[in-house]
Each structure stands twice: as C-alpha cells, then as structure tokens.
Short mmCIF file of C-alpha atoms and ligand atoms in Angstrom, two decimals:
data_model
loop_
_atom_site.label_atom_id
_atom_site.label_comp_id
_atom_site.label_asym_id
_atom_site.label_seq_id
_atom_site.Cartn_x
_atom_site.Cartn_y
_atom_site.Cartn_z
CA MET A 1 90.06 65.94 106.06
CA SER A 2 92.31 66.91 103.15
CA ASP A 3 95.93 68.02 103.53
CA PRO A 4 96.57 71.77 103.81
CA PHE A 5 97.59 74.34 101.22
CA VAL A 6 101.30 74.64 102.04
CA ILE A 7 103.17 77.86 101.28
CA VAL A 8 106.95 78.20 101.38
CA GLY A 9 108.00 81.79 102.15
CA GLY A 10 106.35 84.33 104.47
CA ASP A 11 106.55 87.61 102.62
CA ALA A 12 104.85 89.37 99.69
CA ALA A 13 103.87 86.48 97.44
CA GLY A 14 103.43 83.83 100.16
CA LEU A 15 101.33 85.88 102.56
CA SER A 16 99.20 87.42 99.78
CA ALA A 17 98.30 83.89 98.70
CA ALA A 18 97.70 82.72 102.26
CA SER A 19 95.49 85.71 103.13
CA LYS A 20 93.37 85.40 100.01
CA PHE A 21 93.01 81.64 100.42
CA ALA A 22 92.06 81.95 104.10
CA ARG A 23 89.34 84.44 103.16
CA GLU A 24 88.00 82.46 100.20
CA ALA A 25 88.21 79.00 101.75
CA PRO A 26 87.92 79.56 105.52
CA LYS A 27 87.17 75.88 106.23
CA GLN A 28 90.41 74.65 104.65
CA ASP A 29 93.85 74.73 106.27
CA VAL A 30 96.74 76.86 105.09
CA VAL A 31 100.26 76.60 106.51
CA VAL A 32 103.11 79.03 105.81
CA PHE A 33 106.72 77.93 106.41
CA GLU A 34 109.19 80.79 106.74
CA LYS A 35 112.85 79.96 107.31
CA GLY A 36 113.70 83.25 109.00
CA SER A 37 112.13 85.24 111.81
CA TRP A 38 110.88 88.16 109.68
CA VAL A 39 107.48 87.93 107.97
CA SER A 40 105.44 90.45 106.00
CA TYR A 41 108.22 93.03 105.73
CA ALA A 42 108.97 95.69 103.10
CA HIS A 43 112.42 95.26 101.54
CA CYS A 44 111.63 98.33 99.48
CA GLY A 45 111.66 100.57 102.56
CA MET A 46 115.11 99.49 103.81
CA PRO A 47 117.13 102.21 102.01
CA TYR A 48 114.88 104.84 103.61
CA TYR A 49 115.33 103.25 107.05
CA VAL A 50 119.12 103.33 106.61
CA LYS A 51 118.91 106.96 105.48
CA GLY A 52 116.95 107.80 108.63
CA GLU A 53 113.66 108.75 106.95
CA VAL A 54 111.86 105.76 108.50
CA ASP A 55 112.25 105.73 112.27
CA SER A 56 111.90 102.09 113.05
CA LEU A 57 112.25 98.75 111.27
CA GLU A 58 108.91 97.93 112.83
CA ASP A 59 107.35 100.53 110.51
CA LEU A 60 108.35 98.30 107.59
CA LEU A 61 106.19 95.42 108.81
CA THR A 62 102.72 95.10 107.31
CA LEU A 63 101.36 92.24 109.41
CA THR A 64 102.60 90.86 112.71
CA PRO A 65 102.62 87.09 113.33
CA ALA A 66 99.53 87.64 115.53
CA ASP A 67 97.70 89.42 112.65
CA ILE A 68 98.55 86.51 110.39
CA GLU A 69 97.30 83.87 112.80
CA GLU A 70 94.14 85.95 113.29
CA ARG A 71 93.46 85.56 109.56
CA GLY A 72 93.28 81.79 110.08
CA ILE A 73 96.76 81.12 108.69
CA GLU A 74 99.09 78.70 110.49
CA LEU A 75 102.45 80.46 110.49
CA ARG A 76 105.63 78.51 111.26
CA ARG A 77 108.64 80.77 111.45
CA HIS A 78 112.19 79.31 111.64
CA HIS A 79 110.99 76.43 109.47
CA GLU A 80 113.00 75.88 106.29
CA VAL A 81 111.65 73.70 103.48
CA THR A 82 114.63 71.74 102.19
CA GLY A 83 113.03 69.31 99.75
CA ILE A 84 109.84 68.39 97.92
CA ASP A 85 108.57 64.91 97.07
CA THR A 86 106.21 65.68 94.21
CA GLU A 87 105.17 61.99 93.91
CA ARG A 88 103.91 61.85 97.48
CA ASN A 89 102.81 65.51 97.67
CA SER A 90 104.97 66.25 100.68
CA VAL A 91 107.68 68.73 101.73
CA THR A 92 110.65 68.15 104.03
CA VAL A 93 110.92 70.79 106.74
CA GLU A 94 113.94 71.56 108.96
CA ALA A 95 113.22 73.24 112.28
CA ALA A 96 114.82 73.53 115.71
CA GLY A 97 112.88 70.47 116.89
CA GLY A 98 114.24 68.37 113.97
CA GLN A 99 113.19 67.37 110.50
CA PHE A 100 109.65 66.35 109.51
CA GLU A 101 107.51 65.69 106.44
CA GLN A 102 104.47 67.88 105.75
CA PRO A 103 101.92 66.55 103.23
CA TYR A 104 100.16 69.09 101.02
CA ASP A 105 97.06 69.25 98.91
CA SER A 106 98.45 72.22 96.94
CA LEU A 107 101.87 73.82 97.31
CA LEU A 108 103.05 77.37 96.59
CA ILE A 109 106.77 78.13 96.28
CA ALA A 110 107.22 81.82 97.22
CA THR A 111 110.84 81.74 98.34
CA GLY A 112 112.02 85.03 96.77
CA GLY A 113 115.68 85.52 95.97
CA HIS A 114 119.02 86.26 97.60
CA ALA A 115 121.63 88.94 96.86
CA ILE A 116 124.44 87.78 94.60
CA THR A 117 127.96 88.48 95.84
CA ALA A 118 129.81 85.54 94.26
CA PRO A 119 131.96 87.25 91.62
CA ILE A 120 133.36 89.65 94.21
CA GLU A 121 136.08 88.32 96.49
CA GLY A 122 135.98 89.49 100.10
CA ALA A 123 132.23 90.00 100.21
CA THR A 124 132.10 88.10 103.53
CA LEU A 125 134.40 90.54 105.33
CA GLU A 126 133.00 92.56 108.24
CA ASN A 127 131.46 95.83 107.01
CA ALA A 128 130.58 94.31 103.62
CA PHE A 129 126.80 94.47 103.34
CA THR A 130 124.08 93.53 100.91
CA MET A 131 120.64 95.10 101.12
CA HIS A 132 118.44 92.03 100.93
CA SER A 133 117.48 91.35 104.53
CA MET A 134 116.06 93.32 107.40
CA ASP A 135 118.92 92.14 109.65
CA SER A 136 121.39 93.57 107.15
CA ALA A 137 119.58 96.91 107.20
CA ALA A 138 119.58 96.86 111.02
CA ALA A 139 123.29 95.99 111.18
CA LEU A 140 124.19 98.68 108.63
CA ASP A 141 122.21 101.27 110.59
CA ALA A 142 124.06 100.22 113.77
CA SER A 143 127.44 100.46 112.07
CA LEU A 144 126.64 104.01 110.87
CA THR A 145 125.62 105.21 114.31
CA PRO A 146 128.40 106.45 116.60
CA PRO A 147 128.62 103.97 119.52
CA SER A 148 127.86 106.78 121.98
CA ASP A 149 124.57 107.56 120.14
CA TRP A 150 123.43 103.95 119.72
CA ASP A 151 119.97 103.31 121.11
CA PRO A 152 119.90 99.67 122.31
CA SER A 153 116.08 99.70 122.27
CA LYS A 154 116.40 99.42 118.47
CA THR A 155 117.25 95.73 118.91
CA THR A 156 114.39 94.87 121.21
CA LEU A 157 112.09 94.09 118.29
CA GLU A 158 111.89 90.32 118.65
CA PHE A 159 112.67 89.62 114.98
CA VAL A 160 116.09 91.29 114.90
CA ASP A 161 119.32 89.31 114.96
CA ALA A 162 120.40 91.16 118.11
CA ASP A 163 123.90 89.62 118.29
CA LEU A 164 124.70 90.84 114.77
CA VAL A 165 123.33 94.30 115.42
CA ASP A 166 125.03 94.65 118.81
CA ARG A 167 128.35 93.67 117.24
CA TYR A 168 128.03 96.39 114.59
CA ALA A 169 126.87 98.94 117.18
CA THR A 170 130.29 98.80 118.84
CA THR A 171 132.46 99.05 115.70
CA PRO A 172 134.11 102.35 114.71
CA ARG A 173 131.88 104.48 112.56
CA PRO A 174 132.84 104.27 108.85
CA GLU A 175 133.56 107.42 106.87
CA THR A 176 134.00 106.19 103.31
CA ALA A 177 131.77 103.72 101.48
CA ALA A 178 131.98 101.83 98.20
CA ILE A 179 128.73 100.81 96.57
CA VAL A 180 129.21 98.06 94.04
CA GLY A 181 126.49 98.12 91.38
CA GLY A 182 124.55 100.98 89.82
CA GLY A 183 121.10 99.44 89.67
CA TYR A 184 118.19 100.75 91.70
CA VAL A 185 119.47 99.34 95.00
CA GLY A 186 122.90 100.96 94.43
CA VAL A 187 121.34 104.31 93.54
CA GLU A 188 118.93 104.31 96.51
CA MET A 189 121.72 103.29 98.87
CA ALA A 190 124.03 106.03 97.54
CA GLU A 191 121.43 108.58 98.60
CA ALA A 192 120.98 106.82 101.95
CA LEU A 193 124.70 106.74 102.76
CA VAL A 194 125.22 110.39 101.75
CA GLY A 195 122.31 111.09 104.11
CA ARG A 196 124.38 109.45 106.86
CA ASP A 197 127.34 111.74 106.05
CA LEU A 198 129.53 109.19 104.31
CA ASP A 199 131.88 109.90 101.43
CA VAL A 200 130.32 107.60 98.82
CA HIS A 201 131.88 106.01 95.73
CA LEU A 202 129.50 104.19 93.37
CA PHE A 203 131.04 101.65 91.01
CA GLN A 204 129.23 100.46 87.90
CA ARG A 205 130.73 98.06 85.34
CA PRO A 206 128.56 99.19 82.37
CA ASP A 207 128.93 102.71 80.98
CA ALA A 208 125.67 104.04 82.48
CA LEU A 209 123.67 103.73 85.71
CA LEU A 210 120.31 101.96 85.75
CA PRO A 211 120.65 100.17 82.36
CA PRO A 212 117.00 98.95 82.27
CA PHE A 213 115.86 102.60 82.45
CA GLY A 214 117.84 103.65 79.36
CA ARG A 215 120.64 106.16 78.87
CA PRO A 216 118.78 109.51 79.38
CA VAL A 217 117.71 108.32 82.85
CA GLY A 218 121.14 106.92 83.72
CA GLU A 219 122.83 110.19 82.78
CA LYS A 220 120.46 112.42 84.79
CA ILE A 221 120.64 110.19 87.86
CA ALA A 222 124.46 110.04 87.68
CA ALA A 223 124.65 113.85 87.39
CA THR A 224 122.32 114.26 90.37
CA LEU A 225 124.34 111.86 92.50
CA GLU A 226 127.55 113.70 91.56
CA ASN A 227 125.91 117.03 92.50
CA HIS A 228 125.23 115.60 95.94
CA GLY A 229 128.83 114.51 96.43
CA VAL A 230 128.75 110.89 95.22
CA THR A 231 131.74 109.91 93.07
CA VAL A 232 130.29 107.82 90.24
CA HIS A 233 132.80 105.45 88.63
CA LEU A 234 131.33 104.19 85.34
CA GLU A 235 132.89 101.37 83.31
CA THR A 236 134.64 100.33 86.50
CA GLY A 237 134.23 96.76 87.68
CA VAL A 238 135.01 95.84 91.27
CA ASP A 239 136.81 92.51 91.62
CA GLU A 240 137.64 92.40 95.27
CA LEU A 241 136.98 93.88 98.67
CA ARG A 242 140.23 93.86 100.64
CA GLY A 243 140.99 93.84 104.35
CA ASP A 244 142.11 91.55 107.17
CA GLU A 245 138.82 91.17 108.99
CA ARG A 246 136.97 94.28 107.94
CA VAL A 247 136.72 96.00 104.58
CA GLU A 248 139.70 98.34 104.17
CA ALA A 249 139.79 98.89 100.41
CA VAL A 250 138.03 98.14 97.18
CA ALA A 251 140.05 96.83 94.21
CA THR A 252 138.73 97.86 90.79
CA ASP A 253 140.00 97.18 87.27
CA SER A 254 142.25 100.22 87.59
CA GLU A 255 142.91 101.17 91.24
CA VAL A 256 142.78 100.21 94.89
CA LEU A 257 140.69 102.74 96.81
CA PRO A 258 140.69 102.79 100.63
CA VAL A 259 137.13 102.54 102.00
CA ASP A 260 135.80 101.33 105.33
CA LEU A 261 132.39 100.03 104.28
CA ALA A 262 131.09 98.29 101.15
CA LEU A 263 127.60 97.62 99.93
CA VAL A 264 127.19 95.07 97.16
CA GLY A 265 124.07 95.45 95.01
CA ILE A 266 124.75 93.57 91.80
CA GLY A 267 121.52 91.61 91.51
CA ILE A 268 119.66 88.67 92.97
CA ARG A 269 119.18 84.97 92.22
CA PRO A 270 115.97 83.04 92.94
CA ASN A 271 115.97 80.82 96.05
CA THR A 272 115.29 77.63 94.13
CA GLU A 273 118.38 75.50 94.80
CA PHE A 274 116.28 73.17 96.95
CA LEU A 275 114.26 72.18 93.85
CA ALA A 276 117.32 70.67 92.11
CA GLU A 277 116.21 67.07 92.69
CA THR A 278 112.58 67.66 91.74
CA ALA A 279 110.71 67.66 88.42
CA ILE A 280 109.78 71.32 88.90
CA GLU A 281 111.18 73.07 85.83
CA THR A 282 113.51 76.06 86.29
CA VAL A 283 115.51 78.10 83.77
CA GLU A 284 119.15 79.22 83.78
CA SER A 285 118.46 82.27 85.97
CA GLY A 286 117.12 79.82 88.56
CA ALA A 287 113.56 81.13 88.11
CA ILE A 288 110.67 78.65 88.12
CA VAL A 289 108.71 78.18 84.89
CA THR A 290 105.00 78.93 85.38
CA ASP A 291 101.90 79.28 83.22
CA GLU A 292 99.37 82.13 83.30
CA TYR A 293 97.86 80.76 86.54
CA GLY A 294 101.22 80.42 88.31
CA ARG A 295 101.18 76.62 87.85
CA THR A 296 104.59 74.97 87.61
CA SER A 297 105.47 71.93 85.48
CA VAL A 298 104.25 69.67 88.33
CA ASP A 299 100.58 69.17 89.26
CA SER A 300 99.33 71.05 92.33
CA VAL A 301 102.57 73.02 92.66
CA TYR A 302 102.49 76.79 92.07
CA ALA A 303 105.20 79.47 92.16
CA ALA A 304 105.04 83.26 92.53
CA GLY A 305 107.16 86.31 93.24
CA ASP A 306 110.91 86.81 92.87
CA CYS A 307 111.51 83.05 92.45
CA ALA A 308 109.23 82.67 89.40
CA GLN A 309 108.85 83.72 85.80
CA MET A 310 105.73 85.49 84.54
CA GLU A 311 104.45 86.39 81.09
CA HIS A 312 105.87 89.65 79.71
CA THR A 313 103.18 92.21 78.86
CA VAL A 314 104.80 93.24 75.57
CA THR A 315 106.43 90.09 74.24
CA GLY A 316 103.98 87.54 75.64
CA GLU A 317 107.07 85.42 76.43
CA PRO A 318 108.16 84.20 79.87
CA ALA A 319 110.24 86.78 81.75
CA TRP A 320 111.92 86.99 85.13
CA ILE A 321 111.51 90.53 86.48
CA PRO A 322 111.45 90.44 90.29
CA LEU A 323 109.27 93.28 91.65
CA GLY A 324 106.93 93.90 94.56
CA LEU A 325 103.51 94.46 93.03
CA THR A 326 103.75 91.47 90.72
CA ALA A 327 104.77 89.26 93.67
CA ASN A 328 101.73 90.38 95.69
CA ARG A 329 99.37 90.13 92.72
CA ALA A 330 100.52 86.67 91.62
CA GLY A 331 100.28 85.39 95.20
CA ARG A 332 96.76 86.74 95.57
CA ALA A 333 95.69 85.16 92.25
CA ILE A 334 97.11 81.79 93.26
CA GLY A 335 95.32 81.98 96.62
CA THR A 336 92.08 82.48 94.69
CA THR A 337 92.85 79.64 92.27
CA VAL A 338 93.70 77.16 95.02
CA ALA A 339 90.48 78.16 96.81
CA GLY A 340 88.55 77.11 93.70
CA THR A 341 88.32 80.02 91.21
CA LEU A 342 90.88 79.79 88.42
CA THR A 343 92.53 83.27 88.28
CA GLU A 344 95.31 84.56 86.06
CA THR A 345 98.39 86.01 87.77
CA GLY A 346 98.64 88.82 85.20
CA ALA A 347 101.59 89.90 83.10
CA VAL A 348 104.70 91.89 84.01
CA ALA A 349 105.94 94.92 82.09
CA GLY A 350 108.84 95.66 84.45
CA THR A 351 107.24 98.93 85.53
CA ALA A 352 109.59 100.45 88.09
CA ALA A 353 110.45 103.76 89.71
CA VAL A 354 113.51 105.05 91.48
CA LYS A 355 114.83 108.32 92.87
CA ALA A 356 118.17 109.89 93.68
CA PHE A 357 117.62 112.92 95.91
CA ASP A 358 115.20 115.17 93.97
CA MET A 359 115.59 113.36 90.63
CA GLU A 360 112.91 110.73 89.93
CA ALA A 361 112.65 108.18 87.15
CA GLY A 362 110.25 105.53 85.91
CA ARG A 363 110.46 102.84 83.24
CA THR A 364 108.18 100.22 81.71
CA GLY A 365 108.17 97.66 78.90
CA LEU A 366 110.92 97.30 76.29
CA ILE A 367 113.11 100.37 75.83
CA ASP A 368 116.39 98.87 74.71
CA HIS A 369 116.61 98.19 70.95
CA GLU A 370 118.55 94.96 71.32
CA ALA A 371 115.91 93.51 73.64
CA ALA A 372 113.14 94.69 71.30
CA GLN A 373 114.86 93.21 68.26
CA SER A 374 115.43 89.87 69.91
CA ALA A 375 111.68 89.81 70.70
CA GLY A 376 111.01 90.20 66.95
CA PHE A 377 110.23 93.94 66.82
CA ASP A 378 111.63 96.68 64.58
CA PRO A 379 112.25 99.35 67.24
CA ILE A 380 112.32 103.09 66.85
CA SER A 381 112.77 105.54 69.77
CA GLU A 382 112.38 109.22 70.42
CA THR A 383 113.50 111.26 73.44
CA ILE A 384 112.04 114.68 74.24
CA THR A 385 112.45 117.15 77.11
CA THR A 386 109.62 119.47 78.07
CA ALA A 387 108.14 121.19 81.14
CA SER A 388 106.32 119.25 83.85
CA ARG A 389 103.74 122.07 84.39
CA SER A 390 102.81 125.21 82.50
CA GLY A 391 106.09 127.08 82.11
CA TYR A 392 104.83 130.11 84.05
CA TYR A 393 103.66 128.09 87.03
CA PRO A 394 106.12 127.78 89.96
CA GLY A 395 107.79 124.39 90.20
CA ALA A 396 107.83 123.54 86.49
CA ALA A 397 110.90 121.42 85.72
CA ASP A 398 112.40 119.68 82.72
CA THR A 399 110.94 116.23 82.17
CA THR A 400 112.62 113.86 79.72
CA VAL A 401 110.51 111.12 78.14
CA THR A 402 111.83 108.34 75.93
CA LEU A 403 109.38 106.18 74.00
CA THR A 404 110.21 103.03 72.04
CA ALA A 405 107.75 101.64 69.50
CA ASP A 406 107.60 99.01 66.78
CA ARG A 407 108.03 100.63 63.34
CA GLN A 408 105.76 98.11 61.59
CA SER A 409 102.73 97.99 63.88
CA GLU A 410 103.34 101.45 65.44
CA LYS A 411 102.60 99.81 68.80
CA LEU A 412 104.20 101.26 71.91
CA LEU A 413 106.84 98.87 73.30
CA GLY A 414 108.04 100.79 76.34
CA GLY A 415 109.32 104.04 77.75
CA SER A 416 111.03 105.93 80.50
CA ILE A 417 110.66 109.28 82.25
CA VAL A 418 113.08 111.32 84.33
CA GLY A 419 112.73 114.68 86.01
CA SER A 420 112.58 116.40 89.37
CA ASP A 421 108.88 117.33 89.40
CA ARG A 422 106.65 114.30 90.03
CA ALA A 423 108.15 112.54 87.03
CA ALA A 424 108.23 108.92 88.22
CA ILE A 425 104.51 108.41 88.77
CA ARG A 426 103.78 109.56 85.19
CA ILE A 427 105.17 106.18 84.10
CA ASP A 428 101.80 104.68 85.06
CA THR A 429 100.25 106.25 81.95
CA LEU A 430 102.72 104.33 79.80
CA ALA A 431 102.22 101.12 81.79
CA THR A 432 98.48 101.41 81.17
CA ALA A 433 99.05 102.05 77.46
CA LEU A 434 101.19 98.91 77.25
CA ASP A 435 98.56 96.87 79.03
CA GLN A 436 96.02 98.09 76.47
CA ASP A 437 98.38 97.28 73.57
CA MET A 438 98.12 100.89 72.29
CA THR A 439 99.72 102.33 69.20
CA VAL A 440 101.69 105.55 69.57
CA GLY A 441 98.82 107.32 67.78
CA GLU A 442 96.35 106.07 70.40
CA LEU A 443 98.70 107.20 73.15
CA GLU A 444 98.93 110.66 71.54
CA ARG A 445 95.13 110.95 71.56
CA LEU A 446 94.70 110.15 75.27
CA ASP A 447 92.61 112.68 77.16
CA LEU A 448 95.10 113.48 79.96
CA ALA A 449 94.51 116.15 82.59
CA TYR A 450 95.65 119.72 82.04
CA ALA A 451 95.82 122.53 84.59
CA PRO A 452 98.86 124.81 85.08
CA PRO A 453 99.84 123.51 88.56
CA PHE A 454 99.87 119.88 87.38
CA SER A 455 100.71 119.64 83.70
CA PRO A 456 101.13 121.76 80.59
CA VAL A 457 98.35 121.54 77.96
CA TRP A 458 100.43 118.85 76.31
CA ASP A 459 101.55 116.43 79.00
CA PRO A 460 105.22 115.36 78.48
CA ILE A 461 104.02 111.89 77.44
CA LEU A 462 101.70 113.36 74.81
CA VAL A 463 104.55 115.48 73.46
CA ALA A 464 106.79 112.42 73.17
CA ALA A 465 104.01 110.44 71.45
CA LYS A 466 103.37 113.30 69.03
CA VAL A 467 107.05 113.52 68.06
CA LEU A 468 107.45 109.75 67.69
CA ASN A 469 104.27 109.54 65.63
CA GLY A 470 105.76 112.13 63.29
CA ARG A 471 108.80 109.89 62.83
CA PHE A 472 106.57 107.09 61.42
CA ASP A 473 105.22 109.52 58.79
CA GLU A 474 108.74 110.75 57.93
CA ASP A 475 109.91 107.17 57.52
CA VAL A 476 107.00 106.35 55.20
CA SER A 477 107.41 109.46 53.03
CA GLY A 478 111.20 109.42 53.09
C1 LIG B 1 116.48 97.14 98.79
C2 LIG B 1 115.30 96.70 97.95
C3 LIG B 1 114.44 97.65 97.45
C4 LIG B 1 113.35 97.26 96.67
N1 LIG B 1 112.53 98.23 96.16
C5 LIG B 1 111.49 97.86 95.38
C6 LIG B 1 110.61 98.84 94.86
O1 LIG B 1 110.76 100.05 95.12
N2 LIG B 1 109.58 98.42 94.06
C7 LIG B 1 109.38 97.10 93.77
O2 LIG B 1 108.44 96.77 93.04
N3 LIG B 1 110.18 96.13 94.29
C8 LIG B 1 111.23 96.49 95.08
N4 LIG B 1 112.03 95.51 95.62
C9 LIG B 1 111.74 94.10 95.30
C10 LIG B 1 110.66 93.52 96.24
O3 LIG B 1 111.05 93.70 97.56
C11 LIG B 1 110.48 92.04 95.91
O4 LIG B 1 110.06 91.93 94.57
C12 LIG B 1 109.46 91.34 96.82
O5 LIG B 1 109.89 91.39 98.16
C13 LIG B 1 109.33 89.87 96.40
O6 LIG B 1 108.52 89.19 97.29
P1 LIG B 1 108.60 87.61 97.43
O7 LIG B 1 107.53 87.21 98.37
O8 LIG B 1 108.63 86.98 96.08
O9 LIG B 1 110.05 87.31 98.03
P2 LIG B 1 110.71 87.77 99.39
O10 LIG B 1 110.20 89.07 99.84
O11 LIG B 1 112.18 87.63 99.19
O12 LIG B 1 110.23 86.66 100.44
C14 LIG B 1 110.60 85.32 100.32
C15 LIG B 1 110.59 84.69 101.70
O13 LIG B 1 110.83 83.28 101.57
C16 LIG B 1 111.67 82.83 102.62
N5 LIG B 1 112.31 81.58 102.21
C17 LIG B 1 113.24 81.43 101.22
N6 LIG B 1 113.56 80.12 101.08
C18 LIG B 1 112.83 79.43 102.00
C19 LIG B 1 112.71 78.05 102.33
N7 LIG B 1 113.41 77.12 101.66
N8 LIG B 1 111.86 77.69 103.33
C20 LIG B 1 111.12 78.64 103.99
N9 LIG B 1 111.20 79.97 103.70
C21 LIG B 1 112.03 80.36 102.72
C22 LIG B 1 112.64 83.99 102.79
O14 LIG B 1 113.26 83.95 104.07
C23 LIG B 1 111.73 85.20 102.59
O15 LIG B 1 111.19 85.67 103.80
C24 LIG B 1 113.13 95.87 96.41
C25 LIG B 1 113.98 94.92 96.94
C26 LIG B 1 115.07 95.32 97.70
C27 LIG B 1 115.99 94.26 98.24
#
C-alpha cells in the first residue's frame, strides 16, 4: 500500500484537489490537514455577512466535514503542518494529541495567506480587525450588534471561536470606524460598515482607490463611497492605531482621528514560513514557485492557491495574484495530475470584480503602463464612457471602459470597466479576449449581443476597441 496524497490546507485549493483526486483515484488515500476548525468556507462572502445581507456564517460554507468525509477524503482539522522533510517524503504535524510524522506519496501545499498588519502599530488592540478569517467576521458582527440585540445562537455553529465572539458581543457598540487600505477588501468593508450605521473613514496611502483597477475606476468608486457618507482620505498613510486596550484613535501622517473600531486591509502574505528550512523554492513575496502543472522545485510536491505563483496570461511570466477561481482551478488540476492525468493549472490574468453600493467595477490583465513596460510592451490606453443599454431604454447608465494594448503588436493587454448598470460582469469579455491573445481589431469585430434592454448596438467594450483601434492608425499616419 502506497502512502497517501497529503494536502495541507482545507479550503479552496486544498479541497478542490482532494475532491478531484478522490473521484479520479477512489482506491488511493487522500488526507487533508487543516490547522483551524473552518473548512470549505467562502472568505469572499464575509463582507456581505458583516453588512447583514447574508444571514448566517453557515451560509458561507460549501461542504461540511461530513460531506468531505463522504467523498472519501480523510479530513483532520486542528492539525497544523509545521515542517516538511522532502528527502524522506514526510510532513511534521502538530495536533492536540502531540506531534507526529505523516509520510506522503505526493504532497500539495494549499496554505493560503494571512492578512498583513505589521507596518501598523497597535493592530493587536481590541476592536482592531482584519477580514481574513471567519472568526474575525463573526467577532466583528458581534461587536456591531447592540448587546441587547445579540442572538447567542449565532455562536452555536461548532466552528466558531465562541469565546472570542462572546467577548465582542458584550462590548459597547462602536460608532466610528477607520478602514486602513483602499483595495477591494477596504472598499467592500466600507459599504458593509455604512450598512451597519457606522461613520466610516477610509484611509489609502496612494492617491487613488483600487490601484490595480486603474484611475477611472478608483475615482468613480471613491465618489460613490463619498456619496454614501464614507470619508475617503487619499494620500493618507496610517501609522498607528492608538488606545489603552481598545482602539480609540487612528494616527495618520497628518492627524489623530478618534475612532472606536479599525479594520486593516492592506494586503496578504502567503503562509509559507514553515517551508524556510526546505528546498521548496519561494520568492520575495513568500509565494511558492511552480510550473504549469503546479509542481514546485521539489519532486512530488505541488502548490496551489494564494500561497503559490502561477503563469500570467499576458506576460507568460510567473505572477502572484491571489484569487478564488484560480485557487479552485489549480487545486482541481493538481488533483487530476496526482491521480494520473497530467493537467495544466491554467494561467491567471488577475480578473477581478468589486462593488461599492450601486457602482460596480471589473479589471483584467495589464492596465498600468509601468507594469506593461516592465513586461516589455509599448503600452497605449484609451478610456471611453458610453451607455450600458440603448439610451432610450430605462436603466441605461454611463459605463466607462479603459483598454490598454501594445502599440507594436496591437494586442490587447488588459482593461477595466466601471458603471452602475451590470458593468462588472462585462469584464469577462475582456478576460476571454486576453485568453485568446486577441488584437484590439479582433476585439472590435466580436459579435456581441445587442437588444435595447441589455446593450446598445455597440457594446461599451466594442466602442472602446473601436476608439483605441483608431489611435493605432493615427499613430501610424501621424
Ligand atoms: C474578504 C475577502 C474577500 C475576497 N473576495 C474575493 C472575490 O470576490 N473574488 C476572488 O476571486 N477572491 C476573493 N478573495 C480571495 C479568495 O478568498 C482566496 O483567493 C481563496 O480563499 C484562496 O484559497 P486558498 O485555498 O488558496 O487559501 P485559503 O482560503 O486561505 O485556505 C488556506 C487554508 O490553509 C490552512 N492552513 C494554513 N497553514 C496551514 C498549515 N501549516 N497546516 C494546516 N493548515 C494550514 C488555513 O487555515 C486555511 O484554512 C477574497 C478574500 C477575502 C479575505
């Protein structure tokens, strides 16, 4: 009997791999070690739980431990992998019963990442939250609920850290919040906290929100947040959260603002510290180097999800862009490979969507000129604004599209969309064009749907492509 396929991490990447492997190779063993109590949960839904749009944390679970075991997967929660001996093909596991060694035939590292707080002093004070764990979301929800309205049945779900949540359920309800970081977590949480009647200040060190989405998106999202009462502080770094035990103020470059809750969303770092003594290659971000099959630099060891690099769709170079679909897809591919059919994990274009109240945005590929230039391209961009439906049809709204292309090859490099009428999902057209390596001319000739309730004759993406295509001609003749 051979050793099992061992997977470290029981969420998107790890459980996708385990499920696929169990289906493809039902006679072989697969063991998943998860250091926490939560498995198969949706981080992405946490802002909507905090806002109150999702009733229960339970709704954010895809599979229960029983479902997982039913699939023929051995699930060991509260088991942390603390080391790997790649010579002996074995991992060291810490659990309540003590430490043990687990041999593996193949190993998948799917350990995700953790929220960074390090540059900000005081981030361990009470009422300072990050949004990277279900317990954090549960504790934040409890702190926002007046003690008299708190429903203790919310903590009966066996996964929840009940002590933490109960503690926050008895604290005075905050009224003012500082969100540190204007990326997608900061933007989503600003909406959530306004939805819970807080006075929200959003601090962003750069001069625009959502930098990977480009300036037109950042500006529209900032204006929308402001219209809903959020005070957006651009070019304002937060150095410190101040207070005795609980957060009482936030100290920026220029002022000290009293607040009684803080949420830090300034990025994540891969959970790969435990690989330090191994030959498994990582890069400066902490992400694990992988090839197109998710194989690491060590035989029989794979990596997927937020802890690993993937190939970038546009540059063909390794990139670390932690997102949900790519984690699931890479895990599934590795499950298939380990079961015997070599399968590529696919590339990542950084396709993402976000919303602030009624304003939606999407982005994909390379938009920023500096990033495009350092990948060897000669970028040119165009931004247009046009209607989302035929102008006479109710509901039509301005939709702003930015496209970036390479001047030499006329290939599309990336783009973004922002608008209040079903704008975000239109990004999928651009993601598909990138996957197909299209030129802007090919994008302009796409046969997209037209009917007044859905789109004008010229879809906003087609308009943007047409205008950018014209710029190539101008440049040639001029
Ligand atoms: C608030 C928020 C909103 C998001 N919204 C979106 C979105 O809208 N769209 C999108 O594409 N992505 C979104 N994401 C990102 C998405 O959630 C992640 O890309 C995805 O969860 C990555 O899955 P993963 O399996 O790689 O890692 P994770 O989901 O982080 O799972 C890793 C697991 O490994 C466990 N683990 C870590 N170290 C060890 C160890 N040594 N031993 C055992 N177990 C270990 C962890 O406890 C964890 O359960 C969002 C993330 C957050 C935080």
